[in-house]
Coordinates of C-alpha atoms in Angstrom, one line a residue:
M15 CA 4.4 -6.5 13.0
E16 CA 4.9 -3.1 14.6
D17 CA 1.8 -0.3 13.3
I18 CA 3.0 1.6 10.4
F19 CA 0.5 4.2 8.7
F20 CA 1.0 6.4 5.4
T21 CA -1.5 8.9 4.0
V22 CA -2.4 8.6 0.3
T23 CA -2.7 11.8 -2.2
G24 CA -3.8 12.6 -5.4
C25 CA -6.5 10.6 -5.4
N26 CA -8.9 13.8 -7.2
H27 CA -6.2 12.5 -10.5
Y28 CA -8.7 9.8 -10.6
F29 CA -11.4 8.9 -8.9
G30 CA -11.7 11.0 -5.9
T31 CA -12.3 9.5 -2.3
E32 CA -16.1 9.3 -2.4
A33 CA -15.4 5.6 -3.7
F34 CA -13.7 5.0 -0.3
K35 CA -15.0 3.5 2.8
P36 CA -12.9 2.5 6.4
R37 CA -11.3 -1.0 6.5
M38 CA -11.1 -1.2 2.3
K39 CA -8.2 -2.5 1.1
V40 CA -5.6 -0.9 -1.3
T41 CA -2.1 -2.6 -2.6
L42 CA 1.3 -0.9 -2.7
Y43 CA 3.8 -1.7 -5.9
K44 CA 6.8 -0.4 -6.3
E45 CA 7.4 1.5 -9.7
P46 CA 11.5 1.5 -9.7
D47 CA 10.7 2.4 -13.6
N48 CA 9.1 6.1 -13.0
K49 CA 10.1 8.6 -15.0
Y50 CA 9.2 11.2 -12.2
D51 CA 10.5 9.3 -9.0
K52 CA 12.4 6.4 -8.5
E53 CA 10.8 5.6 -5.2
A54 CA 7.0 5.4 -6.6
I55 CA 5.1 4.1 -4.9
R56 CA 1.6 3.3 -7.3
V57 CA -1.7 2.7 -4.9
E58 CA -4.6 0.2 -6.1
A59 CA -8.0 -0.4 -4.9
R60 CA -9.6 -3.8 -6.1
A61 CA -12.3 -3.3 -8.3
L62 CA -10.5 0.5 -9.2
G63 CA -7.2 -0.2 -10.5
K64 CA -4.8 2.8 -10.4
I65 CA -6.3 5.3 -7.8
A66 CA -2.9 7.4 -6.6
Y67 CA 0.8 7.2 -6.3
T68 CA 1.5 9.5 -4.1
V69 CA 2.5 7.9 0.0
L70 CA 3.5 10.7 1.5
G71 CA 2.3 13.2 4.7
E72 CA 3.1 13.1 8.7
S73 CA 2.9 9.3 8.2
H74 CA 5.7 7.4 6.6
S75 CA 6.8 9.1 3.6
A76 CA 7.0 7.1 -0.3
G77 CA 10.3 7.2 0.7
R78 CA 10.5 5.5 4.1
L79 CA 7.7 3.3 3.0
Y80 CA 9.8 2.1 -0.1
D81 CA 12.5 0.0 2.3
L82 CA 10.1 -1.2 4.1
I83 CA 7.9 -3.3 1.6
D84 CA 8.9 -5.9 -1.2
D85 CA 7.7 -5.6 -4.5
G86 CA 4.9 -5.1 -3.2
A87 CA 2.4 -4.8 0.1
T88 CA -1.8 -4.6 1.3
G89 CA -3.0 -1.7 3.5
R90 CA -6.6 -0.8 4.8
V91 CA -8.2 2.2 4.7
L92 CA -8.7 4.0 8.1
Y93 CA -9.9 6.8 7.6
V94 CA -11.4 8.6 4.4
L95 CA -10.2 12.5 3.9
P96 CA -11.0 15.5 1.8
Q97 CA -7.6 15.2 0.9
G98 CA -6.6 11.7 0.7
L99 CA -6.6 8.3 2.6
V100 CA -5.2 7.2 6.3
C101 CA -4.1 3.5 6.0
E102 CA -2.1 0.7 8.2
L103 CA 0.1 -1.3 6.5
E104 CA -1.0 -4.7 6.5
E105 CA 1.9 -7.0 5.0
T106 CA 4.5 -6.9 3.1
G107 CA 4.5 -9.1 0.0
F108 CA 7.2 -11.6 1.6
E109 CA 4.7 -11.7 4.6
K110 CA 1.6 -12.6 2.6
V111 CA 4.0 -15.6 0.8
K112 CA 5.2 -17.0 4.3
K113 CA 1.4 -17.5 4.9
I114 CA 0.9 -18.8 2.0
Y115 CA 4.0 -21.4 2.6
K116 CA 2.9 -21.8 5.8
K117 CA -0.5 -22.9 4.7
T118 CA 0.2 -25.2 2.1
G119 CA 2.5 -26.8 4.1
I120 CA 4.6 -26.6 0.7
I121 CA 7.8 -25.4 2.5
N122 CA 9.2 -24.7 6.4
L123 CA 9.5 -20.9 6.7
P124 CA 10.0 -19.4 10.0

């Protein structure tokens, strides 16, 4: 998969950026029923839960990123800035499922 970068903003509505360090994992979930944005992507961190909704910036916007991920995806924090996080998309939900199936040998996927 090509390198895909995204910016998470709005952290100040939840925990701020102080709780984040480079290499931390974040999980992205599509939220098509969001009443404010039909292309909303909820961002969560393992121990914290929901950390933001907005994915935007000079990197992939929420709309552009929305079409690249299945129902969810994982990302990795690269930089922690006062106004948000710069992250790299690691794998989409389908890629993760393919890895699990390949490891278990349940089904032969390309």
